[in-house]
Coordinates of C-alpha atoms and ligand atoms in Angstrom, one line a residue:
X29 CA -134.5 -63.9 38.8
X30 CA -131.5 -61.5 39.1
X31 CA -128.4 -62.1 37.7
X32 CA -126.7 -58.8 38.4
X33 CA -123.8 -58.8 40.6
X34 CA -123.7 -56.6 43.6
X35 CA -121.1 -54.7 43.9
X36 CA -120.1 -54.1 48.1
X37 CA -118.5 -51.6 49.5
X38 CA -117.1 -53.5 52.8
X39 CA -113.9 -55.4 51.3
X40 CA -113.1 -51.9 49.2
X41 CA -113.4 -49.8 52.3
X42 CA -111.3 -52.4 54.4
X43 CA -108.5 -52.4 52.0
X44 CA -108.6 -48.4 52.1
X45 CA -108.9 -47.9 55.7
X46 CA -105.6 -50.4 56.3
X47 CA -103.8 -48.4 53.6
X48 CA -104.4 -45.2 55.8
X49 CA -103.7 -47.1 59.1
X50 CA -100.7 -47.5 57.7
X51 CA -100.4 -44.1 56.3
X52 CA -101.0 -42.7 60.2
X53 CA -98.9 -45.1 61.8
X54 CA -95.8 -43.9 59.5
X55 CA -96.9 -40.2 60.3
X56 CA -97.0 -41.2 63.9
X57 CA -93.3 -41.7 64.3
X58 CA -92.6 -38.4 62.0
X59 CA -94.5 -36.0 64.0
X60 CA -94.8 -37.7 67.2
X61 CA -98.9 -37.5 66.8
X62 CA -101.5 -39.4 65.2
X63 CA -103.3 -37.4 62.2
X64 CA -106.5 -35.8 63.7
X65 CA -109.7 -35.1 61.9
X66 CA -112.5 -33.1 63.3
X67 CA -116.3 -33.1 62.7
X68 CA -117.6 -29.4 62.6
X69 CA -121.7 -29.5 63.1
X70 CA -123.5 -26.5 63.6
X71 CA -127.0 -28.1 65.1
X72 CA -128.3 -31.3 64.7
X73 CA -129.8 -32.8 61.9
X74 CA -130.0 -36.1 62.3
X75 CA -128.2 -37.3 58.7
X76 CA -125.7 -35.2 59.5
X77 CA -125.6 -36.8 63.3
X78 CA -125.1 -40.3 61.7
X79 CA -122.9 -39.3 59.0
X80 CA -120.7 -37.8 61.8
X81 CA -120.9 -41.6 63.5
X82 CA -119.9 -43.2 61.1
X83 CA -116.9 -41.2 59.6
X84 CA -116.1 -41.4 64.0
X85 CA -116.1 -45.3 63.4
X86 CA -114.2 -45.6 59.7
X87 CA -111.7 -43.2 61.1
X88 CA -111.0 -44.6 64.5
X89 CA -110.4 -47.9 62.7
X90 CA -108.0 -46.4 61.0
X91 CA -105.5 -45.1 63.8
X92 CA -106.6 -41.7 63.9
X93 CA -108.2 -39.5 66.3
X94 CA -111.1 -38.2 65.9
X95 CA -112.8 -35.0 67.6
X96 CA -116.0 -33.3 67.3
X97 CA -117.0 -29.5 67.1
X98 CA -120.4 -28.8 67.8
X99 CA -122.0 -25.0 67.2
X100 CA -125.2 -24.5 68.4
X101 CA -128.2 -24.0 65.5
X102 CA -128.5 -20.3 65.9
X103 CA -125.0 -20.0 65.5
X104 CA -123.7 -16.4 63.4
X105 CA -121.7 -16.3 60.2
X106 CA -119.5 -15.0 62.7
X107 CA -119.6 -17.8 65.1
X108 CA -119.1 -20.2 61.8
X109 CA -116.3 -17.9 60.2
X110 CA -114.4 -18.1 63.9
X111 CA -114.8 -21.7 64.5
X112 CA -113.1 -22.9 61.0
X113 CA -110.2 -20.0 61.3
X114 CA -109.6 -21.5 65.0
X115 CA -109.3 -25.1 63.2
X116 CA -107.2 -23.7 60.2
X117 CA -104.6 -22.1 63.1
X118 CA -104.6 -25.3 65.5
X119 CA -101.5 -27.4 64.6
X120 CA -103.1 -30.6 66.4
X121 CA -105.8 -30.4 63.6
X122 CA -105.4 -32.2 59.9
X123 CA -108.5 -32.7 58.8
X124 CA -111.5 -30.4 58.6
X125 CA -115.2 -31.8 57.7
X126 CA -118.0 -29.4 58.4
X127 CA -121.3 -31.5 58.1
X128 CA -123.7 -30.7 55.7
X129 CA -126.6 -29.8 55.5
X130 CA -126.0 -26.1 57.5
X131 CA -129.2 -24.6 58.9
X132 CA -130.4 -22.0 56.3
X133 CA -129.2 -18.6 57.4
X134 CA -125.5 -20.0 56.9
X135 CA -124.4 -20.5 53.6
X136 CA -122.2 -23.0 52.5
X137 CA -120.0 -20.5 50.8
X138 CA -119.2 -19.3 54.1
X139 CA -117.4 -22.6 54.6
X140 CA -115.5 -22.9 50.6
X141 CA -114.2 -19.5 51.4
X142 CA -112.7 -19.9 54.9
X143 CA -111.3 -23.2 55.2
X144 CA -107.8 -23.9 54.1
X145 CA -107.4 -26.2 51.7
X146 CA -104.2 -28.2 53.4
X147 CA -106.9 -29.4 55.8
X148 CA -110.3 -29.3 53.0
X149 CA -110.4 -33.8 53.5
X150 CA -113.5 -33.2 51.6
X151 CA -112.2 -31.5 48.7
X152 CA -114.7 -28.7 48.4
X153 CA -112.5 -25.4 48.8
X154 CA -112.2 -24.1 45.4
X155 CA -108.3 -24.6 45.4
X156 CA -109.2 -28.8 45.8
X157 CA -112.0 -27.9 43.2
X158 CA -109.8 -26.2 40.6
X159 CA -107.0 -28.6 41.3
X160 CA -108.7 -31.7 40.5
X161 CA -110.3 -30.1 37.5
X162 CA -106.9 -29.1 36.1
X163 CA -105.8 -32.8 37.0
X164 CA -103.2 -31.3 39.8
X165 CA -102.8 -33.7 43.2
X166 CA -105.6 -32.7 45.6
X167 CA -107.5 -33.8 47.9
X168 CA -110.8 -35.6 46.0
X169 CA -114.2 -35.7 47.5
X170 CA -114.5 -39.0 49.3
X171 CA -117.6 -39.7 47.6
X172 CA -116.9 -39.6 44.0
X173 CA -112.8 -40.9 44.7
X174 CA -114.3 -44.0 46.6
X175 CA -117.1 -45.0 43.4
X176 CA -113.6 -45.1 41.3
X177 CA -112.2 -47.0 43.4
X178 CA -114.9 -49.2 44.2
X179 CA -115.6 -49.6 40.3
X180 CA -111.5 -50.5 40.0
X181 CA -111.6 -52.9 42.8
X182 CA -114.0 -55.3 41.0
X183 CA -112.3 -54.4 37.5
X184 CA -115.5 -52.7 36.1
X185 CA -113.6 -51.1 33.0
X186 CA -114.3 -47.0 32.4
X187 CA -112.1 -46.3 29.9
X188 CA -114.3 -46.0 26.7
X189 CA -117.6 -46.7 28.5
X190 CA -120.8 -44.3 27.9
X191 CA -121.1 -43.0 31.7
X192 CA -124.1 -40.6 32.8
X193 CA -124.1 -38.8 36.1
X194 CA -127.1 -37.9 37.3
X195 CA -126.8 -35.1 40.0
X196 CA -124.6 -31.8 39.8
X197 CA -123.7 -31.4 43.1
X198 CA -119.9 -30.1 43.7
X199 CA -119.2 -32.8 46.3
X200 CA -120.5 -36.0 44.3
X201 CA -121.9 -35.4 40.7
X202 CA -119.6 -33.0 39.1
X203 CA -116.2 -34.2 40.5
X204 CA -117.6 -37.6 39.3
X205 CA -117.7 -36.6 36.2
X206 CA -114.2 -35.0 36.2
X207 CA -112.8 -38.2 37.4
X208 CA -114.6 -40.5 35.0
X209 CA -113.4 -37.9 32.1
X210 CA -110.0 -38.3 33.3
X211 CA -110.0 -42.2 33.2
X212 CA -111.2 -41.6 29.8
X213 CA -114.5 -42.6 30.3
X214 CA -117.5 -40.2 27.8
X215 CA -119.1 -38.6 30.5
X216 CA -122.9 -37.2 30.0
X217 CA -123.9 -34.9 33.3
X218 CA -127.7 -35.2 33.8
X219 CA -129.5 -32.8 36.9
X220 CA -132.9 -32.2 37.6
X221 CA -134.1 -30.2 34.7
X222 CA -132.8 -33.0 31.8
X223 CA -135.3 -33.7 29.5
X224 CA -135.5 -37.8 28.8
X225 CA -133.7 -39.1 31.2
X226 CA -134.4 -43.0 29.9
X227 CA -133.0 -41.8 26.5
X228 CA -129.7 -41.1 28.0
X229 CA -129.9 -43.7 30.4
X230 CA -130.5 -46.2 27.9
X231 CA -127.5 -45.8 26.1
X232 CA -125.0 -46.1 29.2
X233 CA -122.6 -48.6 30.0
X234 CA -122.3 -47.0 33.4
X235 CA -124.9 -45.2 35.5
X236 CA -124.2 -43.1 38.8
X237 CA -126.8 -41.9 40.7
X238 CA -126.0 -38.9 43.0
X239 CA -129.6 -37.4 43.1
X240 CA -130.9 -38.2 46.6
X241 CA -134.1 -39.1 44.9
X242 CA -135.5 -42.7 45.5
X243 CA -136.6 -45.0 42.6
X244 CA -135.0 -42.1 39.9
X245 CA -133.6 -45.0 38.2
X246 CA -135.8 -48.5 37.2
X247 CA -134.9 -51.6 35.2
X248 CA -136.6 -50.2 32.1
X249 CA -134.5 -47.1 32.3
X250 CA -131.2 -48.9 31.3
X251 CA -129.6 -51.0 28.8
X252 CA -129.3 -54.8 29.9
X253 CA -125.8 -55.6 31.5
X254 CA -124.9 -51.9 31.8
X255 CA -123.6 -51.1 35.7
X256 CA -125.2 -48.9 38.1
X257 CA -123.6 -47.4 40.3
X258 CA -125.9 -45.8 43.5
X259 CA -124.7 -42.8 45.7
X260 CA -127.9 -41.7 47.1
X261 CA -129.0 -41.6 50.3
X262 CA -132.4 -40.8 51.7
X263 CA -134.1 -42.1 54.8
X264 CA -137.6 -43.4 53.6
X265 CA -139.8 -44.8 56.7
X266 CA -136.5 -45.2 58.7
X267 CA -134.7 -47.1 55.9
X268 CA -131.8 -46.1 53.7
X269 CA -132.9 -45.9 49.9
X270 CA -130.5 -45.1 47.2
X271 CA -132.0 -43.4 44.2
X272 CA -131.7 -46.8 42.2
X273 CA -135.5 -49.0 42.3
X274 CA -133.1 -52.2 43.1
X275 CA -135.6 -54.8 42.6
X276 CA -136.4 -53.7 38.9
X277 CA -132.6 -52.3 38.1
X278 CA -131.0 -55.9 39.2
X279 CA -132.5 -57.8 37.2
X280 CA -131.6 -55.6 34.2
X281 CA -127.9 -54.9 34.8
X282 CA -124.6 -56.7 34.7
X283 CA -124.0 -55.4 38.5
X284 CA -124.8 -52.6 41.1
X285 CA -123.5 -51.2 44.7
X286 CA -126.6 -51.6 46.9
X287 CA -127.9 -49.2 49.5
X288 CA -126.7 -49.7 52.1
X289 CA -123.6 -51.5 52.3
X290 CA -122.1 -50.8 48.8
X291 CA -120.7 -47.0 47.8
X292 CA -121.0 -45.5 51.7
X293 CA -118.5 -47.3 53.8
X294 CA -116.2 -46.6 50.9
X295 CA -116.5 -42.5 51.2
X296 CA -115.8 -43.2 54.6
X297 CA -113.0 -45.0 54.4
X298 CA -111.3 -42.9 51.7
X299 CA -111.8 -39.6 53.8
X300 CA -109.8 -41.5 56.9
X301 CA -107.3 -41.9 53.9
X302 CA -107.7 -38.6 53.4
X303 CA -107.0 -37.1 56.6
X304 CA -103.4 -39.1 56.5
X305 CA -103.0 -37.5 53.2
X306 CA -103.5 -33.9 54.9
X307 CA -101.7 -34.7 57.5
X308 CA -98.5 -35.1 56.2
X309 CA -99.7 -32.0 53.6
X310 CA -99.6 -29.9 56.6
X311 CA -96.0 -31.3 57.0
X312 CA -94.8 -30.2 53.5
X313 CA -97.1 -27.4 53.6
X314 CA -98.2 -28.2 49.9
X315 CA -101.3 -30.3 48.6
X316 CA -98.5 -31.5 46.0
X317 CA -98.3 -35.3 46.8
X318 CA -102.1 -34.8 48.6
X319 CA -103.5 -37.0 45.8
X320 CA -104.8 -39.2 48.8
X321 CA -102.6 -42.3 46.9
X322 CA -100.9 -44.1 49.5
X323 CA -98.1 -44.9 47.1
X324 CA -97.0 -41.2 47.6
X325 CA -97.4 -41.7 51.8
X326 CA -93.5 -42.7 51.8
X327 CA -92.2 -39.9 49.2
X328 CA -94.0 -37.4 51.3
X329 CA -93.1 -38.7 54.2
X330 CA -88.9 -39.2 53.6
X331 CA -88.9 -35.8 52.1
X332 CA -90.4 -34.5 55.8
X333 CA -87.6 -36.3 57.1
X334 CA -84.9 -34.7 55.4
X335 CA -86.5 -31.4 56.0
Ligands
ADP15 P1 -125.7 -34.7 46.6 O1 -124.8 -33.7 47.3 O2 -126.0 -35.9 47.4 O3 -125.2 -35.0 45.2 P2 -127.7 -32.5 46.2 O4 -129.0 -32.5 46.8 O5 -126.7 -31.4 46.6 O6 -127.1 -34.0 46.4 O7 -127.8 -32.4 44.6 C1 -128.7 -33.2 44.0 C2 -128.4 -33.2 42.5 O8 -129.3 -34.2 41.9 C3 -128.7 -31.9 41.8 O9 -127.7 -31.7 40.8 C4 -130.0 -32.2 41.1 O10 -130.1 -31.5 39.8 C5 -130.0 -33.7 40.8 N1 -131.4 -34.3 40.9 C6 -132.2 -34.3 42.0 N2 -133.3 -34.9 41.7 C7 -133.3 -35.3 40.4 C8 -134.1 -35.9 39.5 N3 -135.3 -36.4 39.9 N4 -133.7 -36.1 38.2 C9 -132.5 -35.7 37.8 N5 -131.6 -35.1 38.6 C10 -132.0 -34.9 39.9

């Protein structure tokens, strides 16, 4: 029998998602329009379909408008290059999320390069990138943000705790990693090619999975009430997975976000948050109070005010 508690996403994301209803309602009566987030999609694979229907329903919930781009799969570098300047110049625009994955002939550093980083909810431009490496306000990949804030939410501790991170990639295991450093948290960064895995598992009082590779983590892989936390996603036999084996790792550790239902409505909810902290960025023209912290909604927003 299990005795690890698992950790859900639902009341986090709730509690995010009225922060930034409130967050669009005040920006609202500044600018006389709700913030606006659009979708970019060039084809349709069909993760990146549901992702899109899902950030449609966490933002709409939160009191701002969604709209969606859609390029066809051939589309040109060109085409891409044109479609993300058109949303960098459109005023009515806050927030820009191009879906991943692009078909192969487009690279994604088409999209890092292009898009401006007022509107970047995501926080993949390198400006976001270097800003939240340097510990500067930005605006933090939803993913990564929303683990913290699940973790803090249930008052998991990190300062002091042995955390690995397993996957490198820019918009979940590396910032991770960055933000776990910065809560003072002793971070080891574990991809595909680390030797011994179970070794470094073993010794962690906090494990985040961000491979999108099912059953990468079992019960014998970690230390008894250490907490996993599971960002993977991968669609096996038309079912979610995470890249936790849940059976085996809950009854093993203290507690764990399932799959589905614990770390992805968060990164939902936290880009809607997100999209009210670009928003009034694009007001201030600065990602200085961007941090996506609603405490610094009303600063930015009384400082719009008086010009
Ligand atoms: P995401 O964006 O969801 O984090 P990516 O596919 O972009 O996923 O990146 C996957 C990351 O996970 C890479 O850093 C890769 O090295 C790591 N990874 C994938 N499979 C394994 C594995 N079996 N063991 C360790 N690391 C893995």
């Amino acid at each position: 029998m299990s005795s690890a508690r698992a950790l859900r996403g639902g009341p986090v994301a709730k509690r995010i998602r009225a922060e930034a209803a409130a967050g669009a309602a005040t920006f609202e009566e500044l600018a006389g329009a709700r913030p606006a987030l659009v979708t970019l999609q060039v084809g349709a694979d069909p993760s990146a379909s549901a992702y899109r229907d899902s950030i449609r329903r966490a933002v709409v919930a939160a009191g701002i408008r969604h709209q969606h781009l859609g390029l066809p799969v051939d589309a040109s570098p060109a085409d891409l290059l044109a479609a993300i300047e058109g949303l960098n110049q459109s005023a009515a625009t806050h927030g820009v999320l191009v879906l991943m994955p692009l078909p192969p002939h487009l690279g994604v550093d088409l999209v890092l390069e292009q898009l401006s980083p007022l509107k970047d909810v995501d926080g993949i431009t390198p400006t976001n990138a270097g800003r939240l490496y340097l510990g500067l306000p930005s605006l933090r990949p939803s993913t990564p943000q929303g683990g913290i804030e699940l973790l803090d939410y249930y008052d998991v501790p990190i300062a002091g705790r042995r955390a690995v991170v397993i996957g490198r990639s820019p918009v979940v295991g590396r910032p991770l990693a960055m933000l776990l450093t910065q809560r003072d948290a002793t971070v080891t960064l574990c991809h595909r090619t680390t030797p011994d895995l179970a070794e470094i598992t073993r010794a962690a009082d906090l494990v985040a999975l961000a491979a999108g590779s099912p059953d990468l983590l079992t019960g014998e892989m970690i230390r008894p009430g250490a907490v996993v936390v599971d960002f993977g996603v991968t669609v096996v036999d038309a079912h979610l997975r995470g890249d936790a084996d849940e059976e085996s790792v809950a009854m093993v550790a203290g507690a764990y976000t399932p799959v589905p239902g614990g770390t992805g409505p968060v990164t939902t909810a936290v880009l809607a948050r997100n999209t009210v902290a670009a928003a009034f960025a694009s007001l201030l023209g600065s990602l200085d109070e961007s941090d996506g912290l609603v405490g610094a909604l009303p600063t930015a927003a009384g400082r719009a005010a008086s010009g």
